[in-house]
Coordinates of C-alpha atoms in Angstrom, one line a residue:
M1 CA 37.0 153.4 115.5
S2 CA 37.4 156.1 117.9
I3 CA 34.6 159.2 116.7
R4 CA 37.6 162.0 115.6
E5 CA 38.4 159.1 113.3
L6 CA 34.4 158.7 111.7
I7 CA 34.0 163.1 111.9
D8 CA 37.2 162.7 110.2
I9 CA 35.7 161.0 107.6
F10 CA 32.3 162.7 107.7
A11 CA 34.0 165.8 106.5
I12 CA 36.3 163.8 103.6
A13 CA 33.2 162.0 102.5
L14 CA 30.7 165.7 102.6
G15 CA 33.8 168.0 101.1
A16 CA 34.4 165.0 98.0
G17 CA 30.5 164.7 98.1
L18 CA 30.2 168.4 97.4
M19 CA 33.2 168.7 95.2
L20 CA 31.6 165.7 92.9
I21 CA 28.4 168.3 92.8
A22 CA 31.1 170.8 91.8
I23 CA 32.3 168.5 88.6
R24 CA 29.2 168.0 87.9
R25 CA 27.6 171.2 88.2
A26 CA 30.9 173.0 86.1
W27 CA 30.3 170.3 83.9
G28 CA 26.7 171.3 82.9
M29 CA 28.0 174.5 82.4
R30 CA 29.4 173.5 79.3
S31 CA 27.9 176.0 76.3
A32 CA 27.1 178.3 78.4
V33 CA 31.3 179.1 79.6
Q34 CA 32.2 178.8 76.4
S35 CA 29.1 181.7 75.1
A36 CA 30.6 183.5 77.2
G37 CA 34.4 182.8 76.9
Y38 CA 35.7 180.9 79.7
C39 CA 35.9 177.5 78.5
H40 CA 39.2 176.7 78.7
L41 CA 39.6 178.0 82.6
L42 CA 36.6 175.6 83.2
R43 CA 38.5 172.3 81.4
V44 CA 40.8 173.9 83.6
L45 CA 38.7 173.6 87.3
L46 CA 37.2 170.3 85.3
V47 CA 40.6 168.4 85.7
L48 CA 41.7 170.5 89.1
M49 CA 38.2 169.5 90.8
K50 CA 38.7 166.2 89.5
L51 CA 42.2 166.2 91.6
F52 CA 40.7 166.9 94.4
F53 CA 37.9 164.0 93.8
V54 CA 40.8 161.6 93.8
G55 CA 42.1 163.5 96.7
Y56 CA 39.6 163.1 98.6
L57 CA 38.8 159.0 97.9
F58 CA 42.6 158.5 99.1
G59 CA 42.4 160.6 102.4
L60 CA 38.7 158.5 103.1
W61 CA 41.6 154.9 102.2
A62 CA 43.8 156.8 103.6
I63 CA 41.7 156.6 107.0
V64 CA 40.6 153.1 107.0
A65 CA 43.8 151.7 106.3
N66 CA 45.3 154.0 110.0
H67 CA 47.3 156.8 108.7
T68 CA 46.4 158.9 110.6
D69 CA 49.6 160.7 111.0
W70 CA 49.9 162.8 108.0
L71 CA 45.5 162.6 107.7
Q72 CA 44.4 166.1 109.6
A73 CA 47.4 167.8 107.5
V74 CA 46.1 166.7 104.2
L75 CA 42.5 167.0 105.4
A76 CA 43.6 170.6 105.3
Q77 CA 45.8 171.3 102.3
F78 CA 42.4 169.9 100.6
F79 CA 39.5 171.6 102.7
F80 CA 41.7 174.7 101.4
F81 CA 42.4 174.1 98.1
G82 CA 39.1 172.4 97.9
S83 CA 36.9 175.5 99.4
I84 CA 39.2 177.8 97.1
F85 CA 38.8 175.5 94.1
V86 CA 34.9 175.9 94.7
V87 CA 35.1 179.7 95.2
L88 CA 36.3 179.6 91.6
T89 CA 33.3 177.4 90.7
I90 CA 31.6 180.1 92.0
W91 CA 32.7 183.3 91.1
L92 CA 32.7 181.4 87.2
A93 CA 29.0 180.0 87.7
Q94 CA 28.1 183.9 89.0
R95 CA 30.3 185.3 86.0
T96 CA 28.8 182.7 83.7
T97 CA 25.3 183.9 84.9
A98 CA 25.5 187.0 84.6
Q99 CA 27.6 186.6 81.1
I100 CA 24.0 184.4 80.5
Q101 CA 21.6 186.8 81.7
K102 CA 22.1 189.4 79.4
Y103 CA 23.5 188.3 75.8
S104 CA 19.1 187.4 77.3
Q105 CA 18.5 190.8 77.2
H106 CA 19.9 190.8 73.9
L107 CA 18.7 188.1 72.8
E108 CA 14.7 189.0 74.1
Q109 CA 15.6 193.0 73.3
L110 CA 16.6 191.6 69.7
V111 CA 13.7 188.8 69.7
A112 CA 11.2 191.9 70.7
E113 CA 12.1 194.1 67.9
R114 CA 11.6 191.7 65.2
T115 CA 9.4 190.7 66.0
E116 CA 7.9 194.6 66.0
H117 CA 9.2 194.6 62.1
L118 CA 8.2 191.8 61.6
Q119 CA 4.5 192.7 63.2
R120 CA 5.0 196.1 61.1
A121 CA 5.3 194.4 58.0
L122 CA 2.6 191.5 58.0
Q123 CA 0.5 194.7 58.9
E124 CA 2.2 196.0 55.2
E125 CA 1.4 193.4 53.6
E126 CA -2.8 192.9 55.0
R127 CA -2.5 196.7 54.0
A128 CA -0.9 195.9 50.6
K129 CA -3.6 193.0 49.9
R130 CA -6.7 195.4 51.6
Y131 CA -5.1 197.5 48.6
L132 CA -4.9 194.9 46.2
A133 CA -8.1 193.4 46.2
Q134 CA -9.5 196.8 46.3
L135 CA -7.5 198.0 43.7
F136 CA -8.5 194.4 41.6
H137 CA -11.7 194.2 42.8
G138 CA -12.7 198.4 41.6
M139 CA -10.3 198.1 38.3
P140 CA -13.0 199.5 34.9
V141 CA -11.7 196.6 33.2
A142 CA -12.6 192.9 33.5
C143 CA -10.5 191.6 35.4
F144 CA -10.0 187.7 36.8
T145 CA -7.4 185.1 38.0
Y146 CA -7.0 181.1 37.8
D147 CA -4.2 178.7 38.0
R148 CA -2.7 176.0 36.0
E149 CA -6.2 174.1 35.4
G150 CA -7.9 177.8 34.1
V151 CA -10.2 177.3 37.5
A152 CA -11.2 180.9 38.4
Q153 CA -9.2 182.1 41.4
E154 CA -10.8 185.3 41.5
W155 CA -13.1 187.6 39.8
N156 CA -13.9 191.9 40.1
E157 CA -17.1 193.5 39.4
E158 CA -17.2 195.1 36.2
A159 CA -16.1 190.7 35.4
E160 CA -19.2 190.2 37.1
R161 CA -21.3 193.4 35.0
L162 CA -19.7 191.9 32.0
Y163 CA -20.1 188.2 32.4
G164 CA -22.8 188.3 34.0
F165 CA -21.8 185.7 37.1
R166 CA -21.5 186.5 40.5
A167 CA -17.4 186.4 41.8
E168 CA -19.1 183.4 44.2
E169 CA -20.9 181.9 41.1
A170 CA -17.5 181.8 38.9
I171 CA -14.6 181.4 42.1
G172 CA -13.3 177.6 41.7
K173 CA -15.5 177.8 38.3
S174 CA -13.1 176.2 34.4
I175 CA -13.1 179.2 32.4
F176 CA -13.9 176.7 29.8
E177 CA -17.3 176.0 31.1
L178 CA -18.1 180.3 32.4
I179 CA -17.2 181.9 29.4
C180 CA -14.5 180.2 26.8
C181 CA -16.8 179.4 22.9
P182 CA -16.2 175.8 22.0
E183 CA -13.6 176.8 18.9
D184 CA -11.4 178.8 21.1
V185 CA -10.8 176.0 23.5
E186 CA -7.6 174.7 22.1
R187 CA -6.7 178.3 21.3
T188 CA -7.5 179.3 24.3
Q189 CA -5.2 176.6 26.1
E190 CA -2.8 177.9 23.9
V191 CA -2.8 180.5 25.2
I192 CA -2.7 179.5 29.2
R193 CA 0.4 177.5 28.7
Q194 CA 2.5 180.4 26.8
V195 CA 1.7 182.7 30.1
F196 CA 1.9 179.5 32.7
A197 CA 6.0 179.7 30.5
G198 CA 6.7 182.9 31.7
Q199 CA 5.1 184.7 28.6
A200 CA 3.2 188.1 28.2
V201 CA -0.1 187.8 26.6
R202 CA -1.7 191.0 24.4
N203 CA -4.1 192.5 22.6
I204 CA -6.0 189.2 21.4
E205 CA -9.6 189.5 20.4
W206 CA -12.1 186.3 20.9
L207 CA -15.3 186.3 21.4
N208 CA -16.6 185.3 24.9
H209 CA -20.5 184.5 26.1
T210 CA -22.0 185.1 29.3
R211 CA -24.6 184.4 31.8
D212 CA -27.2 185.1 29.8
G213 CA -25.8 182.8 26.6
E214 CA -24.9 186.8 24.7
V215 CA -21.2 186.6 22.6
K216 CA -19.7 189.4 22.9
W217 CA -16.0 190.3 21.6
V218 CA -13.5 191.3 23.8
L219 CA -10.3 192.5 23.8
C220 CA -8.1 190.2 26.4
S221 CA -4.8 190.3 27.6
T222 CA -3.7 187.9 30.2
F223 CA 0.5 188.4 32.8
P224 CA 1.7 185.6 34.8
L225 CA 1.1 186.6 38.8
M226 CA 5.4 185.4 39.8
D227 CA 6.5 184.1 43.5
K228 CA 9.2 185.6 44.8
D229 CA 11.4 182.7 43.4
G230 CA 9.8 183.8 40.2
S231 CA 7.9 180.5 39.6
V232 CA 4.7 181.4 37.8
V233 CA 2.1 180.5 40.0
G234 CA -0.8 182.5 38.4
A235 CA -2.3 184.5 35.5
I236 CA -4.1 187.1 35.3
S237 CA -6.6 188.1 32.6
A238 CA -7.8 191.5 31.4
N239 CA -11.1 191.5 29.4
V240 CA -12.4 194.7 27.3
D241 CA -15.7 194.7 25.8
I242 CA -15.3 196.1 22.4
T243 CA -19.0 194.1 20.7
A244 CA -19.6 197.4 19.8
R245 CA -16.5 199.1 18.6
K246 CA -16.6 195.3 16.3
E247 CA -19.5 196.3 15.2
Q248 CA -18.7 199.1 13.8
E249 CA -15.9 197.8 12.1
R250 CA -18.8 195.6 10.8
L251 CA -20.6 198.2 9.3
I252 CA -17.1 200.6 7.8
E253 CA -16.1 197.6 7.2
A254 CA -19.3 197.0 4.0
Q255 CA -19.5 200.9 3.9
R256 CA -16.3 199.6 2.7
D257 CA -17.1 197.5 0.2
E258 CA -19.7 198.8 -0.8
L259 CA -18.1 202.2 -1.4
E260 CA -15.3 200.4 -3.4
A261 CA -18.0 198.2 -4.7
Q262 CA -19.5 202.2 -6.7
N263 CA -16.0 203.2 -6.7
E264 CA -15.7 200.5 -9.5
N265 CA -19.2 201.4 -10.3
L266 CA -18.0 205.2 -10.9
Q267 CA -15.0 204.3 -12.0
Q268 CA -16.8 202.2 -15.5
I269 CA -18.9 205.2 -16.0
T270 CA -15.5 207.0 -16.1
Q271 CA -13.8 205.2 -18.4
R272 CA -17.7 205.2 -20.1
L273 CA -17.6 209.0 -20.1
A274 CA -14.4 209.8 -21.1
Q275 CA -14.8 207.0 -24.0
V276 CA -17.9 209.3 -24.6
N277 CA -16.2 212.0 -24.1
L278 CA -13.3 211.1 -26.4
A279 CA -15.2 210.3 -29.4
L280 CA -17.7 213.3 -28.5
E281 CA -14.6 215.0 -29.1
Q282 CA -13.9 213.4 -31.8
M283 CA -17.1 214.4 -33.5
A284 CA -16.8 217.9 -32.5
S285 CA -13.2 218.1 -34.5
I286 CA -13.0 215.1 -37.1
D287 CA -16.4 215.5 -39.9
A288 CA -18.0 212.4 -40.2
L289 CA -18.8 211.7 -43.9
T290 CA -14.8 212.9 -44.6
E291 CA -13.0 211.6 -41.3
L292 CA -10.4 215.2 -42.1
P293 CA -10.5 217.5 -38.9
N294 CA -12.9 219.7 -39.9
H295 CA -13.8 223.3 -40.3
R296 CA -13.5 225.0 -35.8
V297 CA -10.2 222.3 -35.6
F298 CA -8.6 223.6 -38.7
R299 CA -9.1 228.2 -37.3
E300 CA -7.3 226.8 -34.6
R301 CA -4.6 224.7 -35.9
L302 CA -3.7 227.9 -38.7
W303 CA -3.4 230.6 -36.0
R304 CA -1.2 228.8 -34.1
E305 CA 0.8 228.4 -37.3
F306 CA 0.1 231.7 -38.3
L307 CA 1.5 232.8 -35.2
W308 CA 4.6 230.4 -35.1
S309 CA 5.2 231.8 -38.7
L310 CA 5.2 235.7 -38.1
K311 CA 7.9 234.7 -34.1
H312 CA 10.1 233.1 -35.9
D313 CA 9.7 234.5 -39.7
A314 CA 8.8 231.2 -41.2
P315 CA 7.6 230.3 -44.5
L316 CA 3.6 229.4 -44.2
S317 CA 0.9 228.9 -47.1
L318 CA -2.6 228.0 -47.2
V319 CA -4.2 225.4 -50.7
L320 CA -8.2 225.9 -50.9
L321 CA -9.0 223.1 -52.9
D322 CA -12.9 223.3 -54.7
V323 CA -14.6 219.8 -56.5
D324 CA -15.5 221.4 -60.0
Q325 CA -18.9 220.4 -61.4
F326 CA -19.6 219.5 -57.7
K327 CA -23.5 220.5 -57.7
Q328 CA -23.5 219.0 -61.4
L329 CA -22.5 215.9 -60.2
N330 CA -25.2 215.8 -57.3
D331 CA -27.7 216.4 -59.8
T332 CA -27.0 213.9 -62.3
F333 CA -25.9 211.1 -59.5
G334 CA -27.3 211.7 -56.0
H335 CA -26.1 212.9 -52.6
Q336 CA -24.7 209.5 -52.3
A337 CA -22.5 209.5 -54.8
G338 CA -21.6 213.0 -54.3
D339 CA -20.5 211.8 -50.5
E340 CA -18.3 208.6 -52.1
V341 CA -16.6 211.8 -54.3
L342 CA -15.5 213.8 -51.1
R343 CA -14.0 211.0 -49.5
K344 CA -12.5 210.2 -52.3
V345 CA -11.1 213.6 -52.3
A346 CA -9.2 213.2 -48.7
T347 CA -8.0 210.0 -48.6
V348 CA -5.9 211.1 -51.5
L349 CA -5.6 214.8 -49.4
R350 CA -4.4 211.7 -46.3
E351 CA -1.9 210.4 -49.1
Q352 CA -0.3 213.6 -49.9
C353 CA 0.0 215.5 -47.0
G354 CA 1.9 211.9 -44.5
D355 CA 2.6 213.9 -41.5
A356 CA 4.3 217.0 -43.0
F357 CA 1.2 219.1 -44.1
F358 CA -2.0 219.4 -41.9
P359 CA -5.4 218.6 -44.5
A360 CA -8.8 219.7 -43.5
R361 CA -12.6 220.2 -44.2
Y362 CA -12.8 223.4 -45.3
G363 CA -17.3 223.2 -45.8
G364 CA -19.1 221.6 -48.4
E365 CA -17.6 220.3 -51.8
E366 CA -14.5 222.6 -50.5
F367 CA -11.5 221.3 -48.3
V368 CA -8.6 223.1 -46.8
V369 CA -4.2 222.5 -46.3
I370 CA -2.1 224.1 -44.0
L371 CA 2.1 224.1 -45.0
P372 CA 4.0 224.6 -42.8
G373 CA 7.5 225.5 -44.0
A374 CA 5.9 226.7 -47.4
D375 CA 7.3 229.1 -49.2
V376 CA 5.2 230.2 -52.2
G377 CA 6.7 227.2 -55.0
K378 CA 6.7 224.7 -52.3
G379 CA 2.6 225.8 -52.0
M380 CA 2.3 225.9 -55.3
D381 CA 4.6 222.0 -55.8
F382 CA 2.5 219.7 -53.5
A383 CA -0.4 222.3 -54.9
Q384 CA -0.1 220.7 -59.2
S385 CA 0.4 217.5 -57.2
L386 CA -2.3 217.3 -55.5
R387 CA -3.9 218.5 -58.7
R388 CA -2.6 215.9 -60.7
A389 CA -3.7 212.9 -57.9
V390 CA -6.7 213.7 -57.7
E391 CA -7.3 214.3 -61.4
D392 CA -5.9 210.0 -61.3
T393 CA -8.4 209.1 -58.8
L394 CA -10.2 206.4 -60.4
C395 CA -14.0 207.3 -60.1
C396 CA -17.2 205.5 -61.6
Y397 CA -19.1 208.2 -62.4
Q398 CA -17.1 210.9 -63.8
P399 CA -13.8 212.1 -63.3
I400 CA -12.9 213.7 -61.1
T401 CA -11.1 217.5 -60.8
V402 CA -10.4 220.2 -58.3
S403 CA -10.1 224.2 -58.8
L404 CA -7.3 225.2 -55.9
G405 CA -6.1 228.5 -54.6
V406 CA -2.6 229.4 -53.3
S407 CA -1.6 232.2 -51.0
T408 CA 1.4 232.7 -48.6
V409 CA 2.3 234.4 -45.5
A410 CA 4.3 238.1 -46.7
L411 CA 5.2 241.0 -45.3
H412 CA 1.3 242.6 -45.8
T413 CA -1.2 239.8 -44.9
L414 CA -2.5 241.3 -42.4
N415 CA -4.3 238.3 -40.1
P416 CA -5.1 233.7 -40.6
E417 CA -8.8 235.7 -41.9
S418 CA -6.7 237.5 -45.2
L419 CA -4.4 234.5 -45.8
I420 CA -7.6 232.7 -46.2
E421 CA -9.7 235.5 -48.5
E422 CA -6.3 235.4 -50.4
A423 CA -6.6 231.7 -51.2
D424 CA -10.3 231.7 -51.6
Q425 CA -10.1 234.9 -54.5
A426 CA -6.9 232.2 -56.2
L427 CA -9.4 229.7 -56.1
Y428 CA -12.1 231.4 -58.1
A429 CA -9.5 232.4 -59.9
S430 CA -8.4 228.8 -61.1
K431 CA -12.3 227.9 -61.7
R432 CA -12.8 231.5 -63.7
N433 CA -9.5 229.7 -65.6
G434 CA -11.6 226.8 -67.1
R435 CA -11.2 225.0 -63.8
N436 CA -8.1 221.7 -63.2
R437 CA -5.6 224.3 -61.8
A438 CA -4.5 226.0 -59.2
T439 CA -3.9 229.7 -59.0
H440 CA -1.2 231.6 -56.2
A441 CA -2.8 234.4 -55.6
S442 CA 0.0 236.6 -55.9
D443 CA 0.5 236.1 -59.9
A444 CA -3.8 237.0 -59.4
G445 CA -3.1 240.0 -57.7
V446 CA -5.3 239.1 -54.6
L447 CA -3.3 242.0 -51.8
I448 CA -5.1 242.3 -49.2
T449 CA -3.2 245.0 -47.2
E450 CA -5.6 246.5 -44.5
I451 CA -8.9 246.5 -42.3
A452 CA -11.4 249.3 -42.9
A453 CA -11.5 251.9 -40.9
D454 CA -14.8 251.8 -40.6
V455 CA -14.3 247.7 -39.5
W456 CA -12.2 248.1 -37.0
T457 CA -13.4 250.7 -35.6
E458 CA -16.1 248.2 -35.6
R459 CA -14.5 245.3 -33.9
V460 CA -13.5 247.4 -31.0
Q461 CA -16.1 248.7 -30.2
N462 CA -17.5 244.8 -29.8
A463 CA -14.0 244.2 -28.2
L464 CA -15.3 246.9 -25.5
R465 CA -18.9 245.9 -24.6
D466 CA -17.1 241.4 -24.9
G467 CA -15.3 242.2 -22.3
G468 CA -13.7 239.1 -22.5
G469 CA -14.8 237.1 -25.3
F470 CA -14.1 235.7 -28.2
A471 CA -14.2 239.5 -30.1
A472 CA -11.5 241.0 -27.3
H473 CA -9.5 237.8 -28.2
Q474 CA -9.7 238.8 -31.8
L475 CA -8.7 242.1 -31.8
I476 CA -6.2 241.3 -29.5
S477 CA -4.5 238.7 -32.2
Q478 CA -4.7 241.1 -35.1
I479 CA -2.6 243.8 -32.9
V480 CA -0.1 241.1 -31.6
Y481 CA 0.3 240.0 -35.6
D482 CA 0.5 243.6 -37.0
H483 CA 3.2 244.3 -34.9
L484 CA 4.9 240.7 -35.6
Q485 CA 5.0 241.9 -39.5
M486 CA 5.9 245.9 -38.5
L487 CA 9.4 243.7 -37.0
R488 CA 9.2 241.6 -40.1
R489 CA 10.0 244.6 -42.6
A490 CA 11.5 246.4 -39.9
K491 CA 14.8 243.5 -41.2
A492 CA 13.8 243.3 -44.8
R493 CA 14.3 247.3 -44.5
F494 CA 17.6 246.6 -42.5
A495 CA 18.4 243.7 -45.1
R496 CA 17.6 246.6 -48.4
V497 CA 14.4 244.5 -49.6
N498 CA 13.2 246.0 -52.7
T499 CA 9.4 246.2 -52.0
A500 CA 6.6 248.5 -50.9
E501 CA 6.0 246.7 -48.9
L502 CA 7.5 248.4 -45.9
A503 CA 5.5 251.7 -45.9
V504 CA 5.7 252.7 -42.7
E505 CA 1.3 252.7 -41.4
E506 CA -0.1 256.3 -41.0
A507 CA -2.4 255.0 -38.1
C508 CA -1.5 251.7 -36.0
R509 CA -4.8 250.0 -34.1
F510 CA -3.6 249.5 -31.0
Q511 CA -3.9 253.6 -31.1
T512 CA -7.5 253.4 -32.1
W513 CA -8.8 251.3 -29.9
W514 CA -7.4 253.0 -27.1
E515 CA -8.9 256.4 -28.0
L516 CA -12.0 254.3 -28.2
A517 CA -11.6 252.6 -25.3
Q518 CA -10.3 256.0 -23.2
D519 CA -13.8 257.9 -24.9
S520 CA -15.7 255.0 -24.0
G521 CA -15.2 256.1 -20.3
C522 CA -15.5 251.6 -19.9
T523 CA -13.0 250.7 -19.0
D524 CA -10.3 250.7 -16.1
W525 CA -7.3 251.4 -18.5
T526 CA -4.8 252.9 -15.5
D527 CA -2.5 248.8 -15.4
L528 CA -2.4 249.3 -19.0
E529 CA -0.4 252.6 -18.5
E530 CA 2.8 250.6 -18.9
L531 CA 1.5 248.7 -21.7
L532 CA 1.2 251.9 -23.8
H533 CA 4.5 253.2 -22.7
Q534 CA 6.1 249.7 -24.6
H535 CA 3.8 251.0 -27.3
Q536 CA 5.1 253.9 -28.0
R537 CA 8.6 253.6 -27.6
F538 CA 8.4 250.7 -30.3
H539 CA 6.3 252.9 -32.8
D540 CA 9.6 255.9 -31.9
L541 CA 12.0 253.5 -32.3
Y542 CA 10.5 251.9 -35.9
Q543 CA 10.1 255.0 -37.2
R544 CA 13.8 255.8 -37.0
L545 CA 15.4 252.9 -37.8
Y546 CA 12.9 253.9 -41.6
R547 CA 14.3 256.9 -41.7
E548 CA 17.9 255.6 -40.6
P549 CA 18.6 252.4 -41.1
D550 CA 21.1 251.1 -38.2
P551 CA 22.2 247.6 -37.3
Q552 CA 22.5 249.1 -33.3
R553 CA 19.2 250.5 -33.7
L554 CA 17.5 248.0 -35.3
N555 CA 18.9 245.3 -32.4
E556 CA 17.2 247.9 -29.9
L557 CA 14.1 247.6 -32.6
L558 CA 13.6 243.9 -32.2
H559 CA 14.3 243.6 -27.6
S560 CA 11.2 246.0 -27.5
G561 CA 9.0 244.6 -30.1
R562 CA 9.8 240.9 -28.2
A563 CA 8.9 242.9 -24.7
L564 CA 6.1 244.5 -26.2
I565 CA 4.4 241.1 -28.2
E566 CA 5.0 239.9 -24.7
A567 CA 3.2 242.3 -22.8
F568 CA 0.0 241.9 -25.3
Q569 CA 0.0 237.8 -25.0
H570 CA 0.0 238.0 -21.5
R571 CA -3.2 239.9 -22.2
L572 CA -4.1 237.8 -24.1
A573 CA -3.3 234.9 -21.9
V574 CA -5.3 236.5 -18.7
L575 CA -8.5 236.9 -21.2
Q576 CA -8.9 233.5 -22.5
R577 CA -8.3 232.6 -18.1
A578 CA -11.2 234.5 -17.4
A579 CA -13.2 232.6 -20.8

C-alpha cells in the first residue's frame, strides 16, 4: 500500500472520527435544542451526519479494496459536504448555546427575584410572628394555647399573673394538671372536643385553681387555631378573672333573698295592717252593739242622698225612731236587757230595709232610716210597717214599741240638718200623743224654713277663720242647697204650684258671705269675681221669672243655675283637696 493510500485512509478515518464526535455532540444537544426551538433541524442534521459517517466507512472500504479510481472524487465530495455539515452543526451549537445562555440569564434573574420576594415574605412572616407574639404576651387577658391533648404550648404574661405559673413551668404540661378543677375535667374535655371540631366556645364560667391552691372564677372563651388548609392544629383560650364579680353577685343574691324575705314579711305586715285598717274602718263606721252604720256614716250618706234629691228633683224621706220606755227597761231589767232590745230593733230594721233603704244607729236608743225615692206617703207607709214589725217582735222582758218621726224633702227644706230636725220634732209629737205611733212632720205642723240671721253670720265668721276646714265646707254646701231649691221652686212656679213656699227670699246667704268676707279682708276674693257675676245673673233671671213666667226664661235660669252650682261645687272640691 502506497503512502498516498495511507494518507487517504488517515484523512478518511479522521473525517469519520470527527463526524462521529459531531454526531455524539448533536445527540447530546437534544434537550437544549428542543428548548431553543431547533428540534426538527437537529433531526435532519443527525440523519445526514449518519449518512456521511457511513460514507466515510465506505471510503475506507474502497481504499482497502483498491477502488481508488473514483476515490478522490468521492473524498472531495464527502469532505466538502462534511465540512458544511460540521459548520452547520457548530452554528447550531452556537445558536443553541446563545439561547441557553439567554434562557439561563432569564432563569437566574427570575430566581433572584423569587429569592428576594421569598426573603421579603420570610421577613414579613417573621415580623408578623414577632408582632403576634408580642400581642399574645402583652394582651390584658390571660391567654394560652394548647394541643388536642390539652398540653399547653404558649402562656402569656397575664396568664402568669392569673394562675401563678411561669411560662417555662406551664408550657408542655396539661391544663388538666395545671388549672382544671377535678369536677370540671369532663366539661373541659367536652370543650376541647368541640374546639378541635372547629367550633368556638364562648363565655363559659367555671372554677380554676392557681399554683397556690386558690380557687378563682374565670370567664373563658376558646377558639380553634387552623393552618392554611383549614385543619385545626391547636386552640387558644382567653380567660378573665370574674371572682370579684361572682362574689358581688353572691352578695347581691343574698341581699335579694333577704329583701325578698323582708318583702314577704312586709306583705304579710301590709295584709295584717289592711285587715286591721279594715277592722278599724268597720269599728269607725259600724256600731259595735247593733252592727248598724254609726252616726258619722249616716251623716255622710244623708249628705249625698240629700244633694242627689235636690239636683234630680227626686223624693227623699227620713225616719227617726226611739224605743219607748227604754230608760224604765234599763232601770228594771239592767243594761244587758237594754242592749238586747236594741239588737232586736236593729235586726228588724235590717229586715225591713233590705237593699232599698239605709238604716243606722243615731245614738242611745234612737235609730234612723234614709229612704231614697220615698215621698210623704211611702215614708209613712214604711214607718207604720216598721212600727208594727217592732211591736210583733218577741221579747222576754216586756213588749217592745217605738215612736217614729218622718220628714220628707220639700221645696222649703234647707239642708240635711233641718230634715233631721223636722223628723226629730215629729218623733216627739208621736211620744206626746201616746207613743207607739208614727207622725209626719207636715202633719204635726213642723216646718223649718229659715236659718236665723245671727246664726248664719256666726257660721260665715267661723268659716272665714277656719279657712278650708269643716266650717267653710258646711257654708258652701248650704249655698249649693239654697240655689238647688231655688231652681226647684222656679220649675214649680212655672208649673203653677199653689203654695206659699215659692216666695222669693229677701236676702241671699251667698251675698251675706261675700259682704262679710270683703269687710274682714282676710281672704283674697279676686279669683271669685266670675262666681259673683254668675250669682248676680242667676238672681236677676230668678226674679224676672217670678214676675213673668216664661219657658225660654226658665231654660235660661236652669242653664245659669247649673253653671253656678258647678262653680260652687268646684270651690267645695278645692276645699276638700286642701283639707
